[in-house]
Short mmCIF file of C-alpha atoms in Angstrom, two decimals:
data_model
loop_
_atom_site.label_atom_id
_atom_site.label_comp_id
_atom_site.label_asym_id
_atom_site.label_seq_id
_atom_site.Cartn_x
_atom_site.Cartn_y
_atom_site.Cartn_z
CA MET A 298 0.00 0.00 0.00
CA VAL A 299 1.23 3.47 -0.80
CA LYS A 300 2.06 5.94 1.95
CA ILE A 301 -1.14 7.80 2.89
CA SER A 302 -0.92 11.50 3.75
CA GLN A 303 -2.29 12.85 7.03
CA ASN A 304 -4.73 15.01 5.07
CA LEU A 305 -6.11 12.01 3.20
CA ILE A 306 -6.50 10.07 6.45
CA ARG A 307 -8.58 12.98 7.79
CA ARG A 308 -10.77 12.97 4.65
CA MET A 309 -11.54 9.22 4.81
CA PRO A 310 -14.08 9.41 7.70
CA LYS A 311 -15.87 12.15 5.77
CA TYR A 312 -16.14 9.85 2.75
CA MET A 313 -17.42 7.11 5.06
CA ARG A 314 -20.01 9.48 6.52
CA VAL A 315 -21.26 10.58 3.10
CA MET A 316 -21.49 6.94 1.94
CA GLY A 317 -23.66 6.20 4.97
CA GLU A 318 -25.93 9.14 4.17
CA LEU A 319 -26.23 8.06 0.52
CA GLN A 320 -27.07 4.49 1.60
CA GLU A 321 -29.74 5.78 3.99
CA ALA A 322 -31.19 7.80 1.11
CA GLY A 323 -31.36 4.61 -0.99
CA ILE A 324 -28.68 5.68 -3.47
CA THR A 325 -26.66 2.71 -4.75
CA ARG A 326 -24.10 4.35 -6.99
CA VAL A 327 -22.39 7.71 -7.23
CA SER A 328 -19.94 9.38 -9.62
CA SER A 329 -16.81 11.20 -8.51
CA ALA A 330 -18.38 14.42 -9.86
CA GLU A 331 -21.45 13.94 -7.65
CA LEU A 332 -19.32 13.11 -4.62
CA GLY A 333 -17.27 16.21 -5.35
CA ARG A 334 -20.40 18.40 -5.32
CA ILE A 335 -21.54 16.94 -1.99
CA LEU A 336 -18.16 17.34 -0.35
CA GLY A 337 -16.93 20.53 -1.97
CA PHE A 338 -13.91 18.72 -3.46
CA THR A 339 -13.03 18.40 -7.15
CA ALA A 340 -13.84 15.12 -8.92
CA SER A 341 -10.17 14.63 -9.68
CA GLN A 342 -9.28 15.06 -5.99
CA ILE A 343 -11.72 12.28 -5.16
CA ARG A 344 -10.43 9.97 -7.91
CA GLN A 345 -6.88 10.63 -6.75
CA ASP A 346 -7.77 9.93 -3.09
CA PHE A 347 -9.42 6.61 -3.87
CA SER A 348 -6.63 5.55 -6.22
CA CYS A 349 -4.29 5.49 -3.20
CA PHE A 350 -6.23 2.50 -1.87
CA GLY A 351 -6.72 0.60 -5.11
CA GLU A 352 -9.42 0.79 -7.75
CA PHE A 353 -12.94 1.11 -6.36
CA GLY A 354 -14.68 2.70 -9.33
CA LEU A 355 -15.50 1.67 -12.87
CA GLN A 356 -15.16 4.15 -15.69
CA GLY A 357 -18.59 5.33 -16.84
CA TYR A 358 -20.32 3.65 -13.88
CA GLY A 359 -18.93 5.50 -10.89
CA TYR A 360 -18.74 3.95 -7.45
CA ASN A 361 -20.98 1.34 -5.87
CA VAL A 362 -21.99 3.03 -2.61
CA GLU A 363 -22.26 -0.09 -0.46
CA HIS A 364 -19.00 -1.56 -1.73
CA LEU A 365 -17.15 1.73 -1.33
CA ARG A 366 -18.44 2.14 2.22
CA GLU A 367 -17.26 -1.37 3.09
CA GLU A 368 -13.84 -0.80 1.58
CA ILE A 369 -13.38 2.51 3.39
CA GLY A 370 -14.50 0.80 6.59
CA LYS A 371 -11.81 -1.87 6.12
CA ILE A 372 -9.18 0.80 5.54
CA LEU A 373 -10.31 2.59 8.69
CA GLY A 374 -10.15 -0.64 10.69
CA THR A 375 -13.86 -0.81 11.59
CA ASP A 376 -13.87 -4.56 10.83
CA ARG A 377 -11.09 -5.42 13.30
CA GLY A 378 -13.25 -6.09 16.35
CA TYR A 379 -11.63 -3.39 18.44
CA THR A 380 -12.73 -2.84 22.04
CA ALA A 381 -12.61 0.29 24.19
CA VAL A 382 -12.88 1.39 27.82
CA ILE A 383 -13.67 4.88 29.08
CA VAL A 384 -11.38 6.06 31.85
CA GLY A 385 -13.06 8.79 33.89
CA CYS A 386 -16.86 8.70 33.99
CA GLY A 387 -17.61 12.30 34.90
CA SER A 388 -19.55 14.63 32.69
CA ILE A 389 -17.60 14.08 29.45
CA GLY A 390 -17.19 10.33 30.02
CA GLN A 391 -20.91 9.94 30.69
CA ALA A 392 -21.84 12.00 27.64
CA LEU A 393 -19.79 9.60 25.53
CA ILE A 394 -21.19 6.48 27.23
CA ASN A 395 -24.78 7.65 26.84
CA ASN A 396 -24.60 9.39 23.50
CA PHE A 397 -21.80 8.20 21.31
CA ASN A 398 -22.46 5.20 19.11
CA PHE A 399 -19.20 3.25 19.38
CA VAL A 400 -20.69 0.21 17.63
CA ASP A 401 -21.23 2.24 14.44
CA HIS A 402 -17.46 2.66 14.37
CA GLY A 403 -16.84 -1.06 14.80
CA ILE A 404 -15.78 -0.59 18.42
CA ASP A 405 -17.24 -2.40 21.41
CA LEU A 406 -17.30 -0.21 24.54
CA ILE A 407 -16.95 -2.81 27.28
CA ALA A 408 -16.41 -0.83 30.51
CA GLY A 409 -15.97 2.49 32.20
CA PHE A 410 -13.55 3.15 35.09
CA ASP A 411 -13.85 5.71 37.84
CA VAL A 412 -12.67 6.50 41.38
CA ASN A 413 -16.05 7.75 42.64
CA PRO A 414 -17.75 5.10 44.88
CA GLU A 415 -21.17 6.42 43.82
CA ARG A 416 -20.44 5.55 40.20
CA ILE A 417 -18.55 2.28 40.75
CA GLY A 418 -20.84 -0.73 40.38
CA THR A 419 -23.47 1.13 38.35
CA VAL A 420 -24.35 0.44 34.73
CA MET A 421 -24.72 3.32 32.26
CA ASN A 422 -26.31 2.56 28.89
CA HIS A 423 -25.38 -1.18 29.28
CA VAL A 424 -21.78 -0.30 30.18
CA PRO A 425 -20.57 -1.40 33.64
CA ILE A 426 -18.63 1.21 35.63
CA LEU A 427 -15.74 -0.42 37.50
CA ASP A 428 -13.23 0.63 40.12
CA ILE A 429 -10.13 2.19 38.55
CA SER A 430 -8.00 -0.04 40.80
CA GLU A 431 -9.19 -3.06 38.75
CA MET A 432 -8.26 -1.45 35.45
CA GLY A 433 -4.88 -3.09 34.88
CA LYS A 434 -6.21 -6.60 35.38
CA PHE A 435 -9.30 -5.92 33.25
CA ILE A 436 -7.33 -4.48 30.34
CA LYS A 437 -5.00 -7.45 30.22
CA ALA A 438 -7.85 -9.96 30.56
CA HIS A 439 -9.97 -8.38 27.82
CA ASN A 440 -7.24 -7.34 25.40
CA VAL A 441 -8.59 -3.77 25.24
CA THR A 442 -7.62 -1.83 22.11
CA VAL A 443 -8.50 1.78 22.86
CA ALA A 444 -8.56 3.83 26.08
CA VAL A 445 -10.87 6.83 26.00
CA LEU A 446 -9.21 9.25 28.40
CA ALA A 447 -11.73 11.53 30.15
CA VAL A 448 -10.16 12.01 33.58
CA PRO A 449 -9.52 15.45 35.15
CA LYS A 450 -6.53 17.33 33.78
CA ALA A 451 -4.54 16.98 37.02
CA VAL A 452 -4.37 13.17 36.78
CA ALA A 453 -4.24 12.87 32.98
CA LEU A 454 -0.51 12.19 32.66
CA LYS A 455 -0.36 9.68 35.50
CA THR A 456 -3.42 7.82 34.22
CA ALA A 457 -2.03 7.69 30.68
CA ASN A 458 1.28 6.33 31.98
CA ASP A 459 -0.56 3.63 33.95
CA LEU A 460 -2.56 2.67 30.86
CA ILE A 461 0.58 2.44 28.73
CA GLU A 462 2.04 0.15 31.38
CA TYR A 463 -1.08 -2.05 31.14
CA GLY A 464 -0.45 -2.39 27.41
CA ILE A 465 -2.63 0.37 25.91
CA ASP A 466 -1.10 1.97 22.80
CA ALA A 467 -4.12 3.86 21.41
CA PHE A 468 -5.74 6.79 23.22
CA TRP A 469 -8.77 8.87 22.40
CA ASN A 470 -7.83 11.82 24.55
CA PHE A 471 -10.38 14.32 25.89
CA THR A 472 -8.24 15.75 28.72
CA ASN A 473 -6.81 18.77 26.85
CA VAL A 474 -3.39 17.66 28.08
CA ASP A 475 -0.77 16.29 25.68
CA VAL A 476 -0.46 12.95 27.42
CA VAL A 477 2.27 11.40 25.32
CA PRO A 478 5.45 13.05 24.06
CA PRO A 479 5.66 13.68 20.30
CA TYR A 480 7.20 10.87 18.20
CA SER A 481 6.33 8.17 20.72
CA ASN A 482 4.97 4.93 19.24
CA VAL A 483 1.77 5.29 21.25
CA ILE A 484 -1.10 6.58 19.11
CA VAL A 485 -3.04 9.53 20.50
CA GLU A 486 -6.03 11.11 18.83
CA ASN A 487 -6.74 14.34 20.68
CA VAL A 488 -10.13 15.96 20.98
CA HIS A 489 -8.82 19.32 22.15
CA LEU A 490 -12.13 21.11 22.69
CA SER A 491 -10.27 24.12 24.00
CA ASP A 492 -8.14 24.48 20.88
CA SER A 493 -11.17 24.01 18.70
CA LEU A 494 -13.10 26.83 20.37
CA LEU A 495 -10.07 29.14 20.16
CA VAL A 496 -9.78 28.48 16.42
CA LEU A 497 -13.44 29.43 16.06
CA SER A 498 -12.83 32.58 18.10
CA TYR A 499 -9.85 33.47 15.88
CA GLN A 500 -11.88 32.99 12.73
CA LYS A 501 -14.72 35.11 14.10
CA ALA A 502 -12.30 37.85 15.19
CA ASN A 503 -10.73 37.90 11.73
CA ASN A 504 -14.04 37.78 9.87
CA GLU A 505 -15.41 41.01 11.31
CA MET B 9 -1.22 41.53 8.92
CA VAL B 10 0.22 38.76 6.79
CA LYS B 11 -1.95 35.89 5.62
CA ILE B 12 -1.95 33.19 8.32
CA SER B 13 -1.94 29.55 7.23
CA GLN B 14 -4.57 27.13 8.51
CA ASN B 15 -1.80 25.06 10.10
CA LEU B 16 -0.49 28.05 12.02
CA ILE B 17 -4.00 28.92 13.22
CA ARG B 18 -4.27 25.38 14.59
CA ARG B 19 -0.91 25.72 16.38
CA MET B 20 -1.83 29.01 18.11
CA PRO B 21 -4.15 27.50 20.77
CA LYS B 22 -1.38 25.05 21.60
CA TYR B 23 1.03 27.92 22.17
CA MET B 24 -1.62 29.58 24.34
CA ARG B 25 -2.06 26.38 26.35
CA VAL B 26 1.67 25.98 26.95
CA MET B 27 1.97 29.64 28.01
CA GLY B 28 -0.78 29.04 30.58
CA GLU B 29 1.04 25.97 31.91
CA LEU B 30 4.34 27.89 32.13
CA GLN B 31 2.60 30.75 33.97
CA GLU B 32 1.03 28.30 36.43
CA ALA B 33 4.48 26.85 37.03
CA GLY B 34 5.78 30.35 37.82
CA ILE B 35 8.00 30.60 34.75
CA THR B 36 8.21 34.18 33.45
CA ARG B 37 10.35 33.84 30.34
CA VAL B 38 11.10 31.15 27.81
CA SER B 39 13.38 30.78 24.78
CA SER B 40 12.25 29.50 21.39
CA ALA B 41 14.54 26.48 21.93
CA GLU B 42 12.81 25.63 25.22
CA LEU B 43 9.37 26.11 23.68
CA GLY B 44 10.46 23.84 20.86
CA ARG B 45 11.46 21.08 23.27
CA ILE B 46 8.11 21.31 25.08
CA LEU B 47 6.08 21.24 21.88
CA GLY B 48 8.18 18.98 19.70
CA PHE B 49 8.71 21.75 17.13
CA THR B 50 12.04 23.24 16.04
CA ALA B 51 13.09 26.60 17.50
CA SER B 52 13.12 28.09 14.01
CA GLN B 53 9.54 26.92 13.41
CA ILE B 54 8.48 28.75 16.55
CA ARG B 55 10.37 31.93 15.65
CA GLN B 56 8.85 31.82 12.17
CA ASP B 57 5.32 31.31 13.55
CA PHE B 58 5.56 34.23 15.94
CA SER B 59 7.12 36.50 13.32
CA CYS B 60 3.83 36.28 11.36
CA PHE B 61 2.17 38.28 14.13
CA GLY B 62 4.90 40.81 14.79
CA GLU B 63 7.90 40.72 17.09
CA PHE B 64 7.19 39.27 20.53
CA GLY B 65 10.67 38.15 21.50
CA LEU B 66 13.97 39.87 22.23
CA GLN B 67 17.21 38.35 21.01
CA GLY B 68 19.12 36.79 23.88
CA TYR B 69 16.17 37.17 26.26
CA GLY B 70 13.50 34.99 24.72
CA TYR B 71 9.82 35.56 25.26
CA ASN B 72 8.07 37.07 28.26
CA VAL B 73 5.49 34.39 29.09
CA GLU B 74 2.74 36.69 30.36
CA HIS B 75 3.10 39.14 27.49
CA LEU B 76 3.19 36.38 24.89
CA ARG B 77 0.08 34.77 26.35
CA GLU B 78 -1.76 38.08 26.23
CA GLU B 79 -0.71 38.74 22.64
CA ILE B 80 -1.73 35.26 21.50
CA GLY B 81 -5.05 35.77 23.33
CA LYS B 82 -5.63 39.00 21.41
CA ILE B 83 -4.87 37.26 18.12
CA LEU B 84 -7.31 34.47 19.04
CA GLY B 85 -10.01 37.01 19.93
CA THR B 86 -10.30 36.08 23.62
CA ASP B 87 -10.44 39.81 24.54
CA ARG B 88 -13.47 40.59 22.35
CA GLY B 89 -16.21 39.93 24.89
CA TYR B 90 -17.85 37.19 22.84
CA THR B 91 -21.00 35.47 24.10
CA ALA B 92 -22.35 32.01 23.36
CA VAL B 93 -25.52 29.95 23.69
CA ILE B 94 -25.79 26.17 23.65
CA VAL B 95 -28.54 24.86 21.42
CA GLY B 96 -29.61 21.38 22.50
CA CYS B 97 -29.10 20.55 26.19
CA GLY B 98 -29.04 16.76 26.03
CA SER B 99 -26.07 14.72 27.05
CA ILE B 100 -23.39 16.55 25.02
CA GLY B 101 -24.88 20.01 25.69
CA GLN B 102 -25.01 19.33 29.42
CA ALA B 103 -21.46 18.01 29.46
CA LEU B 104 -20.31 21.29 27.93
CA ILE B 105 -22.43 23.44 30.26
CA ASN B 106 -21.22 21.61 33.37
CA ASN B 107 -17.65 20.91 32.40
CA PHE B 108 -16.26 23.25 29.81
CA ASN B 109 -14.75 26.49 31.03
CA PHE B 110 -15.98 28.99 28.43
CA VAL B 111 -14.76 31.96 30.51
CA ASP B 112 -11.15 30.78 30.16
CA HIS B 113 -11.60 31.27 26.43
CA GLY B 114 -12.97 34.80 26.85
CA ILE B 115 -16.50 33.63 26.06
CA ASP B 116 -19.55 34.21 28.25
CA LEU B 117 -22.04 31.30 28.03
CA ILE B 118 -25.33 33.09 28.65
CA ALA B 119 -28.07 30.51 27.93
CA GLY B 120 -28.98 27.05 26.79
CA PHE B 121 -31.98 26.23 24.58
CA ASP B 122 -33.99 23.03 24.46
CA VAL B 123 -37.39 21.62 23.46
CA ASN B 124 -37.77 19.34 26.49
CA PRO B 125 -40.25 20.83 29.05
CA GLU B 126 -38.39 19.09 31.88
CA ARG B 127 -35.23 21.03 31.05
CA ILE B 128 -36.81 24.40 30.16
CA GLY B 129 -36.79 26.78 33.12
CA THR B 130 -33.98 24.97 34.96
CA VAL B 131 -30.52 26.37 35.63
CA MET B 132 -27.43 24.24 34.97
CA ASN B 133 -24.11 25.49 36.37
CA HIS B 134 -25.49 29.09 36.51
CA VAL B 135 -26.74 28.86 32.90
CA PRO B 136 -30.51 29.25 32.38
CA ILE B 137 -32.14 26.73 30.01
CA LEU B 138 -34.77 28.43 27.86
CA ASP B 139 -37.45 27.31 25.41
CA ILE B 140 -36.08 27.01 21.88
CA SER B 141 -39.11 28.97 20.64
CA GLU B 142 -37.65 32.05 22.37
CA MET B 143 -34.26 31.64 20.74
CA GLY B 144 -34.66 34.12 17.87
CA LYS B 145 -35.73 36.97 20.12
CA PHE B 146 -33.02 36.16 22.70
CA ILE B 147 -30.20 36.04 20.16
CA LYS B 148 -31.15 39.39 18.67
CA ALA B 149 -31.61 41.00 22.11
CA HIS B 150 -28.28 39.75 23.46
CA ASN B 151 -26.15 40.06 20.35
CA VAL B 152 -24.95 36.45 20.68
CA THR B 153 -21.64 35.69 18.94
CA VAL B 154 -21.38 31.89 18.90
CA ALA B 155 -23.98 29.12 18.74
CA VAL B 156 -22.83 25.79 20.15
CA LEU B 157 -24.84 23.27 18.15
CA ALA B 158 -25.59 20.11 20.13
CA VAL B 159 -29.02 19.10 18.83
CA PRO B 160 -29.82 15.62 17.47
CA LYS B 161 -28.56 14.90 13.96
CA ALA B 162 -32.07 14.83 12.46
CA VAL B 163 -32.75 18.49 13.28
CA ALA B 164 -29.20 19.81 12.87
CA LEU B 165 -29.65 21.40 9.44
CA LYS B 166 -32.99 23.03 10.24
CA THR B 167 -31.69 24.40 13.54
CA ALA B 168 -28.55 25.78 11.89
CA ASN B 169 -30.64 27.47 9.21
CA ASP B 170 -32.88 29.06 11.87
CA LEU B 171 -29.81 30.31 13.74
CA ILE B 172 -28.32 31.82 10.59
CA GLU B 173 -31.63 33.60 10.04
CA TYR B 174 -31.41 34.99 13.59
CA GLY B 175 -28.02 36.45 12.71
CA ILE B 176 -25.59 33.77 13.92
CA ASP B 177 -22.49 33.44 11.75
CA ALA B 178 -20.22 31.36 14.00
CA PHE B 179 -21.00 27.76 14.96
CA TRP B 180 -19.24 25.31 17.24
CA ASN B 181 -20.77 22.21 15.78
CA PHE B 182 -21.08 18.91 17.69
CA THR B 183 -23.80 17.32 15.52
CA ASN B 184 -21.52 15.33 13.18
CA VAL B 185 -23.52 16.83 10.30
CA ASP B 186 -21.96 19.34 7.92
CA VAL B 187 -24.46 22.08 8.68
CA VAL B 188 -23.23 24.72 6.26
CA PRO B 189 -22.15 24.22 2.65
CA PRO B 190 -18.44 24.67 1.91
CA TYR B 191 -17.33 28.21 0.97
CA SER B 192 -20.24 29.88 2.77
CA ASN B 193 -19.34 33.00 4.79
CA VAL B 194 -20.68 31.40 7.96
CA ILE B 195 -17.86 30.10 10.17
CA VAL B 196 -18.19 26.52 11.38
CA GLU B 197 -15.74 24.80 13.68
CA ASN B 198 -16.65 21.13 13.69
CA VAL B 199 -16.03 18.73 16.53
CA HIS B 200 -16.56 15.60 14.48
CA LEU B 201 -16.11 13.01 17.22
CA SER B 202 -16.97 10.27 14.77
CA ASP B 203 -14.25 11.27 12.32
CA SER B 204 -11.76 11.58 15.15
CA LEU B 205 -12.42 8.04 16.41
CA LEU B 206 -12.15 6.65 12.87
CA VAL B 207 -8.77 8.32 12.41
CA LEU B 208 -7.62 6.67 15.62
CA SER B 209 -8.96 3.33 14.41
CA TYR B 210 -7.10 3.78 11.10
CA GLN B 211 -3.86 4.56 12.86
CA LYS B 212 -4.24 1.57 15.14
CA ALA B 213 -5.03 -0.73 12.20
CA ASN B 214 -1.96 0.51 10.36
CA ASN B 215 0.32 0.33 13.39
CA GLU B 216 -0.10 -3.40 13.97
#
């Protein structure tokens, strides 16, 4: 497989999302020109993107929506049977447990961990909340793929280090702390809400 | 002011964050080399970034942390007195109301809006939750800057269109729907949690 650029990786979920919307609308095939109109990309950009992963389209026919969605899913790893735990079941952790559809992303959310005795032992949206002291054992026993980090800022680094020790190498990080040094071989996908709002503020300030 | 690249805009909040951490640690000045080590950038990258906004540093002295933080804040618009409302006070909306420190970003969160009678009339973390039918009048009366969109997917587009009609031109969008067509003059900062998790999944699948 050819080397995929960071920008292309970021476009792939968008393609996946649009394929899902087309499928829901009952559309079975789509041309690169139509996809371009929906996404605001050029048709040649789209053809070039897909060519990095092999040939999905047929000249004169376009792309089969279902097939393309499946192929993009495979590229994105949604068929790998990944599992996740949420570490920190406060406000953000609970919002994710109750609202975010992990299964749609091919990921099974199997537990939450917390230090608060009022939360430990409860079940939120079918997900058991366990004592954080049991986390190491649980992660090893269940071969957990992804740790969703939603603990308070002050304990973010320590918790991440513990998780790495338990074998976690993929973090979905909501703590607004850079938990892993750059160039480490641990994968971190940051949801830096703070940065995101500041970018919006900048754009607003420079749009006036 | 010179034209600022998208990549630089995305780095600015990170600089702001590090300045805050240095201030909290009692550090009053920092060199571009030290900043580089903290951030994993080269010193020349940092000098080049800051030179786009004017001269903040003094040769041989480095940067004054407090001054630099203030200047970056001004660039990011945190001194403009912006206000925000949250539209949709379900799980994600509530997590933001209860957990996210808008004030630290120079933004005053003045109301939430919802359709659920059990939520309307309540106060969450000092923020009043109002009936969505009053939203148009409220937004005009209070000159609201930013709408945080946290409604269900099915009503995302309609709600965004209503808000644009009420005069909103800056969205912080949590709906995972592209609410505004590309190249519109309405500013949208998307928090596409779904895309973010898929990027993590991709990286994990390609790291094995």
